[in-house]
Coordinates of C-alpha atoms in Angstrom, one line a residue:
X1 CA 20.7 -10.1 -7.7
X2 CA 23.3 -7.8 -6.6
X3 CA 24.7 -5.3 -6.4
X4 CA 21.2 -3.5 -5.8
X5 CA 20.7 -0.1 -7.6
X6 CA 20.9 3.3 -5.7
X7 CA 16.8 3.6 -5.3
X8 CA 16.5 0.0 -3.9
X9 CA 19.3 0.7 -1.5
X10 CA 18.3 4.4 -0.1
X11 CA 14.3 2.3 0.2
X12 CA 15.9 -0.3 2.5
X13 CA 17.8 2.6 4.4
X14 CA 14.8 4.3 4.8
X15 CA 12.9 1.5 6.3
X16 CA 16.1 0.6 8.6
X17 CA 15.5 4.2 9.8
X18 CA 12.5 3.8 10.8
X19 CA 13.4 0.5 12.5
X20 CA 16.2 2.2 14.7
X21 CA 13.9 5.1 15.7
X22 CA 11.3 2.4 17.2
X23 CA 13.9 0.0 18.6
X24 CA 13.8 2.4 21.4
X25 CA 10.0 1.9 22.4
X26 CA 11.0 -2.1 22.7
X27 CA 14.2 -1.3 24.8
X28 CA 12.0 1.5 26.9
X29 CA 8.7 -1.5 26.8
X30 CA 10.3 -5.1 27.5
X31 CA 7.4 -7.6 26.9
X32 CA 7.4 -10.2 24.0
X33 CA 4.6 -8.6 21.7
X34 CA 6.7 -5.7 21.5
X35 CA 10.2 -7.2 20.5
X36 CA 7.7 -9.1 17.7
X37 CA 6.5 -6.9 16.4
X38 CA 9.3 -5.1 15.9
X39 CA 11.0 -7.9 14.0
X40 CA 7.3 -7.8 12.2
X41 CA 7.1 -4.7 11.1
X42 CA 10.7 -4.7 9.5
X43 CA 9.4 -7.7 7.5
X44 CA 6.5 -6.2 6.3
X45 CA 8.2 -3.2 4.8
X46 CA 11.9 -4.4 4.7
X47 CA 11.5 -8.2 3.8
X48 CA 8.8 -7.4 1.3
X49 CA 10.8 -4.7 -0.7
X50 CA 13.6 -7.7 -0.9
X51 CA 11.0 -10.5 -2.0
X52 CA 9.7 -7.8 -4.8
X53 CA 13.2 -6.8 -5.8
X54 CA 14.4 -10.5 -6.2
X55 CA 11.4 -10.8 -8.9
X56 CA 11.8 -8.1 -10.7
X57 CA 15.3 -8.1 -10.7
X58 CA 15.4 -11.7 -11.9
X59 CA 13.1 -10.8 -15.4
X60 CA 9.2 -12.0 -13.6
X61 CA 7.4 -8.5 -13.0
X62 CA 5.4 -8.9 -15.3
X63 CA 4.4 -12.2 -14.6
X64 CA 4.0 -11.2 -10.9
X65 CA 1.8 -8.2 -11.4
X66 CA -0.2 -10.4 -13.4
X67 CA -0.7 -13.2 -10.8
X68 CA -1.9 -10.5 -8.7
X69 CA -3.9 -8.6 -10.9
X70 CA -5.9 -12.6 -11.8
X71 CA -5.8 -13.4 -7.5
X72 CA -7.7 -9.5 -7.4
X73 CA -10.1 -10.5 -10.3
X74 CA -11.1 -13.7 -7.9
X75 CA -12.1 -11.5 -4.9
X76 CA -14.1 -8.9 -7.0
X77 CA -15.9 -11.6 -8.7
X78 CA -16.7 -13.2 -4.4
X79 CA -17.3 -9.8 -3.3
X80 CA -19.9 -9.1 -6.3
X81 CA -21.8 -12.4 -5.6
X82 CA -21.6 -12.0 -1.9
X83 CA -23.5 -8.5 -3.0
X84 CA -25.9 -10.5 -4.9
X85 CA -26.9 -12.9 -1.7
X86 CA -27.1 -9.9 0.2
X87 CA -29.3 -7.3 -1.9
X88 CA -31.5 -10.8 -2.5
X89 CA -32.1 -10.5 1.7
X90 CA -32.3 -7.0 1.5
X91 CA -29.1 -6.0 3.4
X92 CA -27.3 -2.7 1.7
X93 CA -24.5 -2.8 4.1
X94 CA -21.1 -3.6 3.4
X95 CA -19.7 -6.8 1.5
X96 CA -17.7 -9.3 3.9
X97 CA -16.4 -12.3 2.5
X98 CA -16.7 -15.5 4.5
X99 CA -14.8 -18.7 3.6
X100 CA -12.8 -19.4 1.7
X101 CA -11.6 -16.0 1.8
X102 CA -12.4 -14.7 5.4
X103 CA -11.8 -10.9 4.3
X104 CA -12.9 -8.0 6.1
X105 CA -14.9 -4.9 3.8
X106 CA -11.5 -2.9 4.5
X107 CA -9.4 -5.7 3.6
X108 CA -11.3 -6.6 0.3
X109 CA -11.5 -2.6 -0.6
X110 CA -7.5 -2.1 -0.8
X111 CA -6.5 -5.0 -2.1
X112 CA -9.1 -4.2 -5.1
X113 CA -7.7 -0.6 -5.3
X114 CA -4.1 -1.7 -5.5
X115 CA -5.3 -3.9 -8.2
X116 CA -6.7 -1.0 -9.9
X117 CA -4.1 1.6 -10.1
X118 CA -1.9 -1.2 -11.2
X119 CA -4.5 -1.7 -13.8
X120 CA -4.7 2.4 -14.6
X121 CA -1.1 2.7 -14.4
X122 CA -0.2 -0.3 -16.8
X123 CA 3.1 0.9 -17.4
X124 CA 4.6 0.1 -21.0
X125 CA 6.7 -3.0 -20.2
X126 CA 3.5 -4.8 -19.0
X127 CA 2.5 -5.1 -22.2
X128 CA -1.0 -5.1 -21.5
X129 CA -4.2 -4.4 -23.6
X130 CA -5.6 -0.9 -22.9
X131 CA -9.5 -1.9 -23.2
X132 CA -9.0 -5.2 -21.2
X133 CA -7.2 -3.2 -18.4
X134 CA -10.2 -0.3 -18.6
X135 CA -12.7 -3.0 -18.3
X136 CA -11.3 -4.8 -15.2
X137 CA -10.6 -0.8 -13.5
X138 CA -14.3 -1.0 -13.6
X139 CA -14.3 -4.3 -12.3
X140 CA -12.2 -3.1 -9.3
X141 CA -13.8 0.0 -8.4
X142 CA -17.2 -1.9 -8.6
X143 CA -16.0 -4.2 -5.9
X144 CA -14.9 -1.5 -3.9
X145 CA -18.0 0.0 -3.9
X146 CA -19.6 -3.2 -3.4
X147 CA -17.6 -3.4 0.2
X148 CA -18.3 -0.1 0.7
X149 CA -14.6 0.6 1.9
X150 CA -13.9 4.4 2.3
X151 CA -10.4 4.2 3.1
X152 CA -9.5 2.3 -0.6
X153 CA -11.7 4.3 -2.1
X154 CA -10.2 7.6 -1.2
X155 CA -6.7 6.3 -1.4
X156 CA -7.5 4.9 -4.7
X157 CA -8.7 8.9 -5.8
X158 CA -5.2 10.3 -4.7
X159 CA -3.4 7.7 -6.7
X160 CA -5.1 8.0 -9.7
X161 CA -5.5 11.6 -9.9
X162 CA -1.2 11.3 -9.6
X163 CA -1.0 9.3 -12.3
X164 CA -3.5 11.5 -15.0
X165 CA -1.7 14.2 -13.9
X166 CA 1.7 13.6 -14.1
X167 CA 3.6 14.0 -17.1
X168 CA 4.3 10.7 -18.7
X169 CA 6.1 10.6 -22.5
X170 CA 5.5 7.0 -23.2
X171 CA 1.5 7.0 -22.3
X172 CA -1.2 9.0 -22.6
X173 CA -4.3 8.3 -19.9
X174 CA -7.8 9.6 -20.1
X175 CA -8.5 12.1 -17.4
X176 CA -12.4 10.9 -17.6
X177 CA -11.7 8.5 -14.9
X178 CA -11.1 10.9 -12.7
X179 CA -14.7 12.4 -12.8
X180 CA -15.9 8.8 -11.6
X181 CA -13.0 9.1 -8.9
X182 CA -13.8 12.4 -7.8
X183 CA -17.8 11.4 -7.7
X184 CA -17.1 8.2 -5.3
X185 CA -14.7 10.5 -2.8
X186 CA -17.6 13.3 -2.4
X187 CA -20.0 9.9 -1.4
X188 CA -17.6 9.1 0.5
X189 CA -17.7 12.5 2.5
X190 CA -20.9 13.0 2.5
X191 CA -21.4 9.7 4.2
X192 CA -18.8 10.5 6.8
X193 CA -20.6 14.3 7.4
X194 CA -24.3 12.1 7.4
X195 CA -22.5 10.3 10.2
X196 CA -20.9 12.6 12.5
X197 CA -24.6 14.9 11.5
X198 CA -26.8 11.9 12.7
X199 CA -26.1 11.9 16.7
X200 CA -25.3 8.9 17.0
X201 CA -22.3 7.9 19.2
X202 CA -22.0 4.2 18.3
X203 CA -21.3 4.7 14.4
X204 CA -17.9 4.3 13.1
X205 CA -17.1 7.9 12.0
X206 CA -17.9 8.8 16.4
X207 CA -15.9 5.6 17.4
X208 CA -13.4 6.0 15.7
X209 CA -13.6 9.8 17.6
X210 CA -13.5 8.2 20.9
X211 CA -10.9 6.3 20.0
X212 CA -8.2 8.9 18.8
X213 CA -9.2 11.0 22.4
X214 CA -7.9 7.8 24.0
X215 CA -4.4 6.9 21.8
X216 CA -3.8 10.5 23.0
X217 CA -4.4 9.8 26.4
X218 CA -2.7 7.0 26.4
X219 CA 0.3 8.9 24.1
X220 CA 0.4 11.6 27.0
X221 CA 1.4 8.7 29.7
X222 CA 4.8 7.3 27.3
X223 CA 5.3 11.1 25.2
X224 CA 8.6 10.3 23.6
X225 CA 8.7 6.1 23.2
X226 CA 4.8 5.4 23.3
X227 CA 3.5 2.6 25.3
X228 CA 4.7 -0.2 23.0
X229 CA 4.2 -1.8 19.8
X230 CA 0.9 -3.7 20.0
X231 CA 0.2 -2.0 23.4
X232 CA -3.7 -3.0 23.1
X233 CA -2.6 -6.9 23.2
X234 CA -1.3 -6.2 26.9
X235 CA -3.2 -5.5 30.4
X236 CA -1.8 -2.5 31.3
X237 CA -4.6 -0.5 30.0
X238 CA -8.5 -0.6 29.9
X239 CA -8.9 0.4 26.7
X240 CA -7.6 -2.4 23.8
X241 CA -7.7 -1.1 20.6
X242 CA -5.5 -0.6 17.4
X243 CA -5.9 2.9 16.5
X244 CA -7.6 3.4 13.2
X245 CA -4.8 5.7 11.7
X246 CA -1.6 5.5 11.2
X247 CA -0.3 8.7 13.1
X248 CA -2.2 8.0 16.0
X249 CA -1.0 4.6 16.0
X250 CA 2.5 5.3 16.0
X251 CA 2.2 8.1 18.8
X252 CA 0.6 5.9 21.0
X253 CA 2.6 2.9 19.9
X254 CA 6.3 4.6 19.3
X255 CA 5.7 8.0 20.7
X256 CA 7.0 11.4 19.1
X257 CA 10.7 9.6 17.8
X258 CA 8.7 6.6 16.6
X259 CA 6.4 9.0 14.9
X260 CA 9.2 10.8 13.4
X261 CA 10.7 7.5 12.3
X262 CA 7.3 6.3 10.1
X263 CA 7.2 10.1 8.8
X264 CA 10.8 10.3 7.7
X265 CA 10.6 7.0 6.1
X266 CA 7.4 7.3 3.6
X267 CA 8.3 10.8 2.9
X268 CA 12.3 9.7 2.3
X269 CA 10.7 6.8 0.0
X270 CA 8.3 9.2 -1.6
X271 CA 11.1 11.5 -2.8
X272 CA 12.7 8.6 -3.8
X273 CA 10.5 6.8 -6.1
X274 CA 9.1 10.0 -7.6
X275 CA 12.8 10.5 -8.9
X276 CA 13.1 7.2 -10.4
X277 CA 12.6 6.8 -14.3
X278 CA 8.9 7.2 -14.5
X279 CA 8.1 4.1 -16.4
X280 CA 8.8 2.5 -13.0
X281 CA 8.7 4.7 -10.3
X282 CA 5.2 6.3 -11.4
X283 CA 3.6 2.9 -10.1
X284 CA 5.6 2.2 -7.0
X285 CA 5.3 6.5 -6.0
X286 CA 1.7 5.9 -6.3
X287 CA 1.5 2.7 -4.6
X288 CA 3.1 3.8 -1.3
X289 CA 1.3 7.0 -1.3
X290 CA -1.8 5.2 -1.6
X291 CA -1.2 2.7 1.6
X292 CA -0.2 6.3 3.1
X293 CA -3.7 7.8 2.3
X294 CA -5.3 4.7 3.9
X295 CA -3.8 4.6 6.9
X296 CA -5.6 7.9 7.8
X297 CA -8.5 6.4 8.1
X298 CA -8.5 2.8 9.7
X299 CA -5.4 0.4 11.0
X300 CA -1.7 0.9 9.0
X301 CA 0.3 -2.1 10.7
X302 CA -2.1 -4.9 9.0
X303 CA 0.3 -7.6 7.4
X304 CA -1.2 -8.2 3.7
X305 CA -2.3 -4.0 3.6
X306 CA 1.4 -2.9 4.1
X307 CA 3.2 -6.0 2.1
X308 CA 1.5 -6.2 -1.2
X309 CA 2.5 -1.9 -2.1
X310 CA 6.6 -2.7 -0.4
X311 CA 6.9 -5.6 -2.8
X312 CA 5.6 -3.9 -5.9
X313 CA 7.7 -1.1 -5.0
X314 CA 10.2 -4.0 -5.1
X315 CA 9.1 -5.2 -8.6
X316 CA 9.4 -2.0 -9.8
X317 CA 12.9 -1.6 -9.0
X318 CA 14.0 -5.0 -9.9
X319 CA 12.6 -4.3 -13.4
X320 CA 14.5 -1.3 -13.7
X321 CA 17.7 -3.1 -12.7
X322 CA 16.6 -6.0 -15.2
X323 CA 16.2 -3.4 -17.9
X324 CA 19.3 -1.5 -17.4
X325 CA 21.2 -5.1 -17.6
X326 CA 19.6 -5.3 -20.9
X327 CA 20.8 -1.9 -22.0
X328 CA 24.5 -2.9 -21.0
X329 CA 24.4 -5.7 -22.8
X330 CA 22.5 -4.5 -25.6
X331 CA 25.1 -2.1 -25.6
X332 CA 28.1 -4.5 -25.5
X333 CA 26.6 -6.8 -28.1
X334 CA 25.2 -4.4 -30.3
X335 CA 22.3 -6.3 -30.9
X336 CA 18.8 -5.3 -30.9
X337 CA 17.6 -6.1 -27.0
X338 CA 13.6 -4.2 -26.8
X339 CA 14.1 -2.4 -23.8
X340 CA 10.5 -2.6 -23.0
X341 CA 10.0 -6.0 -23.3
X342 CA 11.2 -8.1 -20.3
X343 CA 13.0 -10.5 -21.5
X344 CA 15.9 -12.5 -20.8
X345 CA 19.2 -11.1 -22.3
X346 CA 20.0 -14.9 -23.1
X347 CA 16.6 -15.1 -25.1
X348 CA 16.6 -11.9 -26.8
X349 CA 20.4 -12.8 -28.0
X350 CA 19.5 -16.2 -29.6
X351 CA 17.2 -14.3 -31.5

Protein backbone atom coordinates (compact mmCIF):
# COMPACT_ATOMS: atom_id res chain seq x y z
CA UNK A 1 0.00 0.00 0.00
CA UNK A 2 1.35 3.22 -0.93
CA UNK A 3 2.31 5.88 -0.50
CA UNK A 4 4.45 4.49 2.56
CA UNK A 5 4.64 6.79 5.72
CA UNK A 6 7.74 8.88 6.65
CA UNK A 7 9.12 6.13 9.33
CA UNK A 8 8.79 3.23 6.80
CA UNK A 9 10.54 5.30 4.22
CA UNK A 10 13.64 6.83 6.34
CA UNK A 11 13.84 2.55 7.65
CA UNK A 12 14.26 1.56 3.94
CA UNK A 13 16.79 4.55 3.51
CA UNK A 14 18.61 3.46 6.29
CA UNK A 15 19.08 -0.05 5.15
CA UNK A 16 19.90 1.23 1.46
CA UNK A 17 22.72 3.07 3.34
CA UNK A 18 24.05 0.45 4.61
CA UNK A 19 23.86 -1.39 1.27
CA UNK A 20 25.91 1.43 -0.58
CA UNK A 21 28.57 1.54 2.11
CA UNK A 22 29.27 -2.36 1.50
CA UNK A 23 28.77 -2.38 -2.20
CA UNK A 24 32.33 -1.31 -2.07
CA UNK A 25 33.84 -4.46 -0.39
CA UNK A 26 32.06 -6.55 -3.49
CA UNK A 27 33.50 -4.09 -6.14
CA UNK A 28 37.06 -4.11 -4.12
CA UNK A 29 36.37 -8.53 -3.59
CA UNK A 30 34.98 -9.89 -7.08
CA UNK A 31 34.02 -13.55 -6.37
CA UNK A 32 30.32 -14.85 -6.50
CA UNK A 33 29.69 -15.40 -2.63
CA UNK A 34 30.34 -11.90 -2.22
CA UNK A 35 28.03 -10.23 -4.94
CA UNK A 36 25.30 -12.90 -3.03
CA UNK A 37 25.46 -12.01 -0.28
CA UNK A 38 25.23 -8.68 -0.87
CA UNK A 39 21.93 -9.03 -2.72
CA UNK A 40 21.20 -11.36 0.62
CA UNK A 41 21.74 -9.19 3.15
CA UNK A 42 19.54 -6.34 1.54
CA UNK A 43 16.76 -8.99 1.50
CA UNK A 44 16.99 -9.86 4.87
CA UNK A 45 16.75 -6.38 6.27
CA UNK A 46 15.25 -4.47 3.20
CA UNK A 47 12.86 -7.15 1.64
CA UNK A 48 11.72 -8.20 5.09
CA UNK A 49 10.73 -4.61 6.28
CA UNK A 50 8.55 -4.57 2.78
CA UNK A 51 6.95 -8.10 3.39
CA UNK A 52 6.07 -6.81 7.15
CA UNK A 53 4.81 -3.42 5.96
CA UNK A 54 2.51 -5.09 3.16
CA UNK A 55 0.70 -6.94 6.20
CA UNK A 56 0.33 -4.53 8.38
CA UNK A 57 -0.43 -2.01 6.08
CA UNK A 58 -3.19 -4.12 4.52
CA UNK A 59 -5.19 -4.64 8.25
CA UNK A 60 -3.31 -8.50 9.22
CA UNK A 61 -0.89 -7.59 12.17
CA UNK A 62 -2.61 -8.95 14.37
CA UNK A 63 -3.24 -11.93 12.79
CA UNK A 64 0.56 -12.18 11.87
CA UNK A 65 1.90 -11.69 15.27
CA UNK A 66 -0.32 -14.28 16.25
CA UNK A 67 0.75 -16.90 13.72
CA UNK A 68 4.10 -16.31 15.13
CA UNK A 69 3.49 -16.14 18.55
CA UNK A 70 1.35 -20.08 18.05
CA UNK A 71 4.68 -21.25 15.45
CA UNK A 72 6.95 -20.03 18.91
CA UNK A 73 4.58 -21.96 21.24
CA UNK A 74 5.35 -25.26 18.92
CA UNK A 75 9.17 -24.92 19.41
CA UNK A 76 9.00 -24.26 23.22
CA UNK A 77 6.75 -27.08 23.63
CA UNK A 78 9.95 -29.43 21.16
CA UNK A 79 12.52 -27.76 23.09
CA UNK A 80 10.88 -28.71 26.58
CA UNK A 81 10.39 -32.40 25.58
CA UNK A 82 13.70 -32.61 23.98
CA UNK A 83 14.83 -31.43 27.77
CA UNK A 84 12.76 -34.12 29.06
CA UNK A 85 14.69 -36.98 26.85
CA UNK A 86 17.77 -35.41 27.77
CA UNK A 87 17.59 -34.96 31.77
CA UNK A 88 15.96 -38.78 31.50
CA UNK A 89 19.90 -39.66 30.00
CA UNK A 90 21.37 -37.48 32.29
CA UNK A 91 22.65 -34.74 29.84
CA UNK A 92 22.35 -30.93 31.36
CA UNK A 93 23.73 -29.42 28.35
CA UNK A 94 21.92 -27.45 25.97
CA UNK A 95 18.56 -28.29 24.12
CA UNK A 96 19.07 -28.97 20.17
CA UNK A 97 16.20 -29.81 18.27
CA UNK A 98 16.56 -32.49 15.63
CA UNK A 99 13.93 -33.15 12.89
CA UNK A 100 11.44 -31.83 12.11
CA UNK A 101 12.84 -28.73 13.32
CA UNK A 102 16.72 -29.01 12.79
CA UNK A 103 17.36 -25.87 15.14
CA UNK A 104 20.46 -24.90 16.73
CA UNK A 105 20.29 -23.90 20.93
CA UNK A 106 21.11 -20.24 19.51
CA UNK A 107 18.54 -20.42 16.97
CA UNK A 108 15.76 -21.88 19.23
CA UNK A 109 16.75 -19.15 22.13
CA UNK A 110 15.96 -15.97 19.84
CA UNK A 111 13.31 -17.02 18.12
CA UNK A 112 11.69 -17.85 21.78
CA UNK A 113 12.72 -14.29 23.03
CA UNK A 114 11.27 -12.51 20.12
CA UNK A 115 8.24 -14.37 20.98
CA UNK A 116 8.41 -13.12 24.34
CA UNK A 117 8.82 -9.52 24.24
CA UNK A 118 6.10 -9.60 21.70
CA UNK A 119 4.24 -11.37 24.35
CA UNK A 120 5.44 -8.63 27.27
CA UNK A 121 4.88 -5.85 24.97
CA UNK A 122 1.29 -6.83 23.77
CA UNK A 123 0.53 -3.60 22.61
CA UNK A 124 -3.26 -2.40 22.86
CA UNK A 125 -4.39 -3.12 19.27
CA UNK A 126 -3.47 -6.87 19.79
CA UNK A 127 -6.15 -7.25 21.81
CA UNK A 128 -4.73 -9.94 23.72
CA UNK A 129 -5.49 -11.39 27.28
CA UNK A 130 -3.00 -10.16 29.90
CA UNK A 131 -2.83 -13.52 31.99
CA UNK A 132 -2.69 -15.75 28.86
CA UNK A 133 0.21 -13.59 27.46
CA UNK A 134 2.03 -13.72 31.23
CA UNK A 135 1.59 -17.39 31.15
CA UNK A 136 3.14 -18.11 27.69
CA UNK A 137 6.29 -15.19 28.73
CA UNK A 138 6.92 -17.91 31.10
CA UNK A 139 6.53 -20.44 28.60
CA UNK A 140 9.24 -18.59 26.42
CA UNK A 141 11.74 -17.76 28.87
CA UNK A 142 11.55 -21.45 30.13
CA UNK A 143 12.53 -22.66 26.68
CA UNK A 144 15.22 -20.27 26.59
CA UNK A 145 16.59 -21.57 29.49
CA UNK A 146 15.99 -24.97 28.47
CA UNK A 147 18.50 -24.20 25.36
CA UNK A 148 20.64 -22.59 27.48
CA UNK A 149 21.06 -19.62 24.85
CA UNK A 150 23.06 -16.63 26.41
CA UNK A 151 22.80 -14.43 23.64
CA UNK A 152 18.51 -14.44 23.67
CA UNK A 153 18.72 -14.45 27.01
CA UNK A 154 20.57 -11.26 27.47
CA UNK A 155 19.04 -9.57 24.55
CA UNK A 156 15.73 -10.51 25.84
CA UNK A 157 16.86 -8.53 29.51
CA UNK A 158 17.62 -5.27 27.48
CA UNK A 159 14.35 -5.38 25.68
CA UNK A 160 12.29 -5.96 28.43
CA UNK A 161 13.80 -3.72 30.86
CA UNK A 162 13.02 -0.92 27.77
CA UNK A 163 9.73 -1.62 27.71
CA UNK A 164 8.95 -1.56 31.91
CA UNK A 165 10.64 1.46 31.80
CA UNK A 166 9.47 3.47 29.28
CA UNK A 167 6.59 5.58 29.77
CA UNK A 168 3.62 4.15 28.11
CA UNK A 169 -0.17 5.98 28.71
CA UNK A 170 -2.21 3.26 27.30
CA UNK A 171 -0.58 0.23 29.54
CA UNK A 172 0.74 -0.35 32.60
CA UNK A 173 3.38 -3.48 32.96
CA UNK A 174 4.68 -5.00 36.07
CA UNK A 175 8.24 -4.34 36.73
CA UNK A 176 8.37 -7.91 38.72
CA UNK A 177 9.51 -9.44 35.62
CA UNK A 178 12.32 -7.75 35.53
CA UNK A 179 13.75 -9.31 38.87
CA UNK A 180 13.41 -12.76 36.92
CA UNK A 181 15.27 -10.93 33.90
CA UNK A 182 17.86 -9.52 35.82
CA UNK A 183 18.41 -13.04 37.84
CA UNK A 184 18.88 -15.13 34.36
CA UNK A 185 21.56 -12.24 32.91
CA UNK A 186 23.79 -12.48 36.30
CA UNK A 187 23.69 -16.65 35.41
CA UNK A 188 24.42 -15.81 32.42
CA UNK A 189 27.71 -13.89 33.49
CA UNK A 190 28.64 -15.89 35.94
CA UNK A 191 28.74 -18.76 33.58
CA UNK A 192 30.77 -16.77 31.06
CA UNK A 193 33.43 -15.60 34.17
CA UNK A 194 33.23 -19.71 35.30
CA UNK A 195 34.46 -20.17 31.74
CA UNK A 196 37.03 -17.81 30.90
CA UNK A 197 38.11 -18.74 35.11
CA UNK A 198 38.32 -22.53 34.25
CA UNK A 199 41.59 -22.71 31.88
CA UNK A 200 40.29 -24.26 29.52
CA UNK A 201 41.07 -23.11 25.94
CA UNK A 202 38.58 -25.21 23.97
CA UNK A 203 35.24 -23.76 25.75
CA UNK A 204 33.16 -21.40 23.86
CA UNK A 205 33.68 -18.19 25.95
CA UNK A 206 38.11 -18.89 24.87
CA UNK A 207 37.04 -19.76 21.18
CA UNK A 208 35.20 -17.44 20.60
CA UNK A 209 38.61 -15.34 22.05
CA UNK A 210 40.68 -16.87 19.47
CA UNK A 211 38.46 -16.18 17.06
CA UNK A 212 37.98 -12.21 17.39
CA UNK A 213 42.29 -12.14 17.50
CA UNK A 214 41.88 -13.60 14.10
CA UNK A 215 38.83 -11.36 12.36
CA UNK A 216 41.35 -8.73 13.46
CA UNK A 217 44.08 -10.17 11.76
CA UNK A 218 42.46 -10.83 8.99
CA UNK A 219 40.66 -6.96 9.26
CA UNK A 220 44.35 -5.61 9.33
CA UNK A 221 45.12 -7.30 5.74
CA UNK A 222 41.64 -5.38 3.86
CA UNK A 223 41.42 -2.19 6.75
CA UNK A 224 38.98 -0.04 4.85
CA UNK A 225 36.73 -2.72 2.51
CA UNK A 226 37.36 -6.03 4.70
CA UNK A 227 38.12 -9.19 2.96
CA UNK A 228 34.56 -9.79 1.61
CA UNK A 229 31.24 -10.76 2.53
CA UNK A 230 31.26 -14.42 3.52
CA UNK A 231 35.12 -14.34 3.32
CA UNK A 232 35.25 -17.74 5.45
CA UNK A 233 33.45 -19.65 2.46
CA UNK A 234 36.63 -18.82 0.20
CA UNK A 235 40.38 -20.36 0.19
CA UNK A 236 42.14 -17.43 0.62
CA UNK A 237 42.59 -17.85 4.17
CA UNK A 238 43.37 -20.72 6.80
CA UNK A 239 41.12 -19.81 9.10
CA UNK A 240 37.07 -20.29 8.02
CA UNK A 241 34.89 -18.95 10.43
CA UNK A 242 31.82 -16.49 10.73
CA UNK A 243 32.83 -14.30 13.51
CA UNK A 244 30.54 -14.58 16.46
CA UNK A 245 29.68 -10.75 16.67
CA UNK A 246 28.43 -8.51 14.70
CA UNK A 247 31.16 -5.71 14.80
CA UNK A 248 33.81 -8.13 14.26
CA UNK A 249 31.93 -9.54 11.48
CA UNK A 250 31.55 -6.57 9.58
CA UNK A 251 35.30 -5.32 10.04
CA UNK A 252 36.56 -8.29 8.78
CA UNK A 253 33.81 -8.70 6.23
CA UNK A 254 33.25 -4.83 5.14
CA UNK A 255 36.05 -3.18 6.87
CA UNK A 256 35.95 0.31 8.70
CA UNK A 257 33.16 1.97 5.85
CA UNK A 258 31.22 -1.32 5.93
CA UNK A 259 31.32 -1.04 9.70
CA UNK A 260 30.24 2.41 9.60
CA UNK A 261 27.52 1.47 7.23
CA UNK A 262 25.80 -1.43 9.82
CA UNK A 263 26.37 1.30 12.76
CA UNK A 264 24.75 4.18 11.02
CA UNK A 265 21.91 2.06 9.95
CA UNK A 266 20.63 0.38 13.41
CA UNK A 267 21.38 3.50 15.15
CA UNK A 268 19.45 5.79 12.23
CA UNK A 269 16.46 3.01 12.68
CA UNK A 270 16.82 3.21 16.41
CA UNK A 271 16.16 6.91 16.51
CA UNK A 272 13.58 6.34 14.24
CA UNK A 273 11.25 3.83 15.74
CA UNK A 274 11.72 5.25 19.26
CA UNK A 275 10.01 8.48 17.73
CA UNK A 276 7.16 6.69 16.36
CA UNK A 277 3.71 6.72 18.29
CA UNK A 278 4.58 4.36 21.02
CA UNK A 279 1.75 2.01 20.65
CA UNK A 280 3.75 0.92 17.64
CA UNK A 281 7.11 1.91 17.74
CA UNK A 282 7.70 0.57 21.44
CA UNK A 283 7.60 -3.04 19.90
CA UNK A 284 9.59 -2.59 16.67
CA UNK A 285 12.47 -0.06 18.91
CA UNK A 286 12.68 -3.07 21.11
CA UNK A 287 12.86 -5.63 18.60
CA UNK A 288 15.83 -4.27 16.58
CA UNK A 289 17.62 -3.39 19.63
CA UNK A 290 17.28 -6.83 20.74
CA UNK A 291 18.74 -8.52 17.41
CA UNK A 292 21.42 -5.68 18.15
CA UNK A 293 22.24 -7.08 21.65
CA UNK A 294 22.54 -10.59 20.18
CA UNK A 295 24.78 -10.08 17.66
CA UNK A 296 27.43 -9.26 20.37
CA UNK A 297 27.69 -12.38 21.26
CA UNK A 298 27.44 -15.09 18.44
CA UNK A 299 26.74 -14.69 14.34
CA UNK A 300 24.48 -11.38 13.10
CA UNK A 301 24.08 -12.29 9.27
CA UNK A 302 21.96 -15.57 10.01
CA UNK A 303 18.77 -15.40 7.68
CA UNK A 304 15.68 -16.28 10.02
CA UNK A 305 17.65 -14.26 13.26
CA UNK A 306 17.80 -10.96 11.22
CA UNK A 307 14.28 -11.35 9.17
CA UNK A 308 11.71 -12.17 11.77
CA UNK A 309 12.61 -8.44 14.08
CA UNK A 310 12.88 -6.30 10.06
CA UNK A 311 9.35 -7.70 9.32
CA UNK A 312 7.74 -6.92 12.68
CA UNK A 313 9.34 -3.65 12.41
CA UNK A 314 7.38 -3.87 9.16
CA UNK A 315 4.08 -4.83 10.81
CA UNK A 316 4.39 -2.27 13.10
CA UNK A 317 4.45 0.40 10.68
CA UNK A 318 1.92 -1.02 8.34
CA UNK A 319 -0.45 -0.91 11.33
CA UNK A 320 0.20 2.48 12.03
CA UNK A 321 -0.46 3.42 8.40
CA UNK A 322 -3.66 1.06 8.62
CA UNK A 323 -4.80 2.95 11.67
CA UNK A 324 -4.17 6.45 10.44
CA UNK A 325 -6.36 5.37 7.26
CA UNK A 326 -9.01 4.70 9.75
CA UNK A 327 -8.66 7.97 11.51
CA UNK A 328 -9.11 9.80 7.98
CA UNK A 329 -11.94 8.13 7.25
CA UNK A 330 -13.30 8.04 10.60
CA UNK A 331 -12.80 11.59 10.22
CA UNK A 332 -14.54 12.07 6.79
CA UNK A 333 -17.53 9.81 7.73
CA UNK A 334 -17.96 10.87 11.09
CA UNK A 335 -18.71 7.53 12.18
CA UNK A 336 -17.43 5.70 15.03
CA UNK A 337 -14.14 3.68 13.58
CA UNK A 338 -12.19 2.07 17.16
CA UNK A 339 -8.89 3.16 16.45
CA UNK A 340 -7.51 0.34 18.33
CA UNK A 341 -9.25 -2.29 16.81
CA UNK A 342 -7.85 -3.31 13.39
CA UNK A 343 -10.34 -3.48 11.35
CA UNK A 344 -11.35 -2.87 7.97
CA UNK A 345 -12.72 0.63 7.33
CA UNK A 346 -15.29 -1.25 4.94
CA UNK A 347 -16.38 -3.47 8.07
CA UNK A 348 -16.44 -0.96 10.70
CA UNK A 349 -18.70 1.32 8.24
CA UNK A 350 -21.39 -1.32 7.62
CA UNK A 351 -21.66 -1.37 11.14
Amino acid sequence: RRPMTPPMRNVLWASAFYQATVLFTVIANPYTANAVEWFHSWLLVGGALLVGWAIGAAGHARLALGLFVAGAVVVALFTLAQLAVNLSQGNTGPVYLNEPLLMHKNYIGCVLAFAAIIVYTRPRWLRWNDLVCLALFGLFLVGILAAQSRQALIGLAVAVAVVALRPDPHRHRSKVVLVAIVGAAVVVGSLVQDQLESGDQYNSAYQRLTWFAQSIQIWQEYPWFGAGLRWWYTDRFTEAFQPPNAEFEMLSSGGIVGLVGFLVMFLAVLVILWRVDSRFGTLAFVMVLMRFVQGQFDLFWVSVQVTVPFVIVGVCLGAESYAESRQHARDTTGRELPLDELRSVREMAER
